[in-house]
Coordinates of C-alpha atoms in Angstrom, one line a residue:
X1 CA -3.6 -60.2 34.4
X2 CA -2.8 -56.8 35.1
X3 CA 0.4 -56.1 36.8
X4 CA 0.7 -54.0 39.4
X5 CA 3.8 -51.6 41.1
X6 CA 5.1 -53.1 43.8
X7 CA 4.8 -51.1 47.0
X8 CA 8.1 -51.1 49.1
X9 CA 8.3 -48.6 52.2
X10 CA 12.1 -48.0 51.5
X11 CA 11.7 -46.7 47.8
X12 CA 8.4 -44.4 49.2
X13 CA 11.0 -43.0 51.8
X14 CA 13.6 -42.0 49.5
X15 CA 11.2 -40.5 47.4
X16 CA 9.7 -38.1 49.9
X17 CA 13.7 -37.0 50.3
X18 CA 14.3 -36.4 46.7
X19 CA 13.1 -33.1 46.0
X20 CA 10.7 -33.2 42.9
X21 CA 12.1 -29.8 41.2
X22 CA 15.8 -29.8 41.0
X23 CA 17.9 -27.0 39.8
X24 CA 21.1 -29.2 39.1
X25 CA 22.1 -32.7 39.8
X26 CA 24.5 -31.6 42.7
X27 CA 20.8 -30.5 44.0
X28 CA 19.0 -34.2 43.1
X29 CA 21.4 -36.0 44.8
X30 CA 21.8 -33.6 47.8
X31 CA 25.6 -33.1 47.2
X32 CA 27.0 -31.4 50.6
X33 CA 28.6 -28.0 48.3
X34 CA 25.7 -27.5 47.0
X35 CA 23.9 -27.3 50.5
X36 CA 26.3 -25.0 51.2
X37 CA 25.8 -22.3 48.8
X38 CA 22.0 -22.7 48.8
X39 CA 22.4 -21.8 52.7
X40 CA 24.2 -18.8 51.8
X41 CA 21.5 -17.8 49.0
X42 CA 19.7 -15.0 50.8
X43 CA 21.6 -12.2 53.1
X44 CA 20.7 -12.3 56.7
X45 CA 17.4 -11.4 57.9
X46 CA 16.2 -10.8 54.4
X47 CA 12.6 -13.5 55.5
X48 CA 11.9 -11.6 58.1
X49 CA 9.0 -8.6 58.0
X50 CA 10.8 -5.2 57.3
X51 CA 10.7 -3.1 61.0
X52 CA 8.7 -0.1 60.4
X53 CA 5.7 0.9 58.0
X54 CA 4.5 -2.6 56.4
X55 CA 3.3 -3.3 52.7
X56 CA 0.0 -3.0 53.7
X57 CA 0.3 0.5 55.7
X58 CA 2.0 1.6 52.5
X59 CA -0.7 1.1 50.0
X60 CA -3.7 2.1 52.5
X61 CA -1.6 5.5 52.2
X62 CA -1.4 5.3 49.0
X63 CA -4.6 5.0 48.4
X64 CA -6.0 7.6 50.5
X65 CA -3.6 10.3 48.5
X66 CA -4.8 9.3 45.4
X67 CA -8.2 9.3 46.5
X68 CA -7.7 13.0 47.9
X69 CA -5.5 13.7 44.8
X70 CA -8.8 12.9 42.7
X71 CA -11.3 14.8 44.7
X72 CA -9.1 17.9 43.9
X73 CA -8.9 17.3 40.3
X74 CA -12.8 17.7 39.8
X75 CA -13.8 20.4 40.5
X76 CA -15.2 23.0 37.5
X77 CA -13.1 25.8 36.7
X78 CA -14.2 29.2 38.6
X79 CA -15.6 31.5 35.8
X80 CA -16.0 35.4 36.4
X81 CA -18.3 37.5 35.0
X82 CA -16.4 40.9 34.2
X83 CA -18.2 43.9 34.3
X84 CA -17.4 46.7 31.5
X85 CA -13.9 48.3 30.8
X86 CA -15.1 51.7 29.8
X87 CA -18.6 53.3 30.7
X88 CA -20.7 53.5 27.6
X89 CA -22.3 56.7 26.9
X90 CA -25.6 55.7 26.4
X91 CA -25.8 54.1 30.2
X92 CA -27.9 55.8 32.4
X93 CA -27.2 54.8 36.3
X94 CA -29.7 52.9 38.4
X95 CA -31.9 51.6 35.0
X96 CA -31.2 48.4 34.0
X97 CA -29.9 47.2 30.4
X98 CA -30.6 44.4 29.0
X99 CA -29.2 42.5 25.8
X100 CA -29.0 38.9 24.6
X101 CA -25.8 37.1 24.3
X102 CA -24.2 33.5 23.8
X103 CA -22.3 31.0 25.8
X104 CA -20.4 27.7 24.4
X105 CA -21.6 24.8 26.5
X106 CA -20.4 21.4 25.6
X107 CA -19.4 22.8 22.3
X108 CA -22.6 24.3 21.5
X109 CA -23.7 28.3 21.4
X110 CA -26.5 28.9 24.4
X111 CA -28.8 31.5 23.9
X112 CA -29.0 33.9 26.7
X113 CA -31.1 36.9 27.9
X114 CA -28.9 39.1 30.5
X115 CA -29.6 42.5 32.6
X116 CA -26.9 44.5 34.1
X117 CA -26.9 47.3 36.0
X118 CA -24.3 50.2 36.2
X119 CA -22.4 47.7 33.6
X120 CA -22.3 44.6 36.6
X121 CA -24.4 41.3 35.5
X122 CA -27.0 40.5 37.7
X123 CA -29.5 38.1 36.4
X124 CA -28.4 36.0 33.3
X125 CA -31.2 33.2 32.3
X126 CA -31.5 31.3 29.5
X127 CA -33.4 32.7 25.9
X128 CA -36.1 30.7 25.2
X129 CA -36.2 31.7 21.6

């Protein structure tokens, strides 16, 4: 026959009164010093909600900065086109001159096919050869 525990309301009620983690045995059997200092564990008002900004108010600000912070870090650099130092002899005002050049782009050499007049870029397109 299979035996089984005996129920008895006493034990179940000294059981719910035990605490089932203990840090010490003062703490088991509920020893009145050890009430004591576990009173005094936290300072004051430290459970209750700080007055002021909460935690979530705090990270929703957060947040937004480093969203903002982001949106400024992509931009693309701002690249100007320079026009000529010194004159060259051989330019005539108001006719256009045209030449073909390079540009690295994702670190590959572009073709390109530019005109410039009076030494100032003005249309710069892509070389299909």
């Amino acid at each position: 026959m299979i035996e089984l525990p005996v129920i008895d309301a006493a034990a179940s009620h000294e059981e719910k009164t035990r605490p089932r983690f203990w840090r010490s045995f003062s703490h088991l059997h509920r020893d009145p010093e050890f009430e004591r200092i576990a009173a005094n564990e936290f300072m004051p008002g430290a459970s209750e909600p700080p007055s002021g900004a909460s935690r979530r108010q705090f990270l929703q600000l957060m947040g937004a900065s480093i969203a903002l912070a982001g949106l400024t870090g992509c931009r693309r650099p701002v690249q100007h086109i320079m026009p000529f130092a010194r004159k060259p002899e051989e330019m005539i005002p108001g006719i256009p001159m045209q030449y073909a050049t390079g540009m690295p782009f994702r670190g590959v050499l572009r073709p390109l096919l530019v005109e410039s007049h009076d030494g100032r870029p003005t249309k710069i397109e892509g070389n299909p050869e």
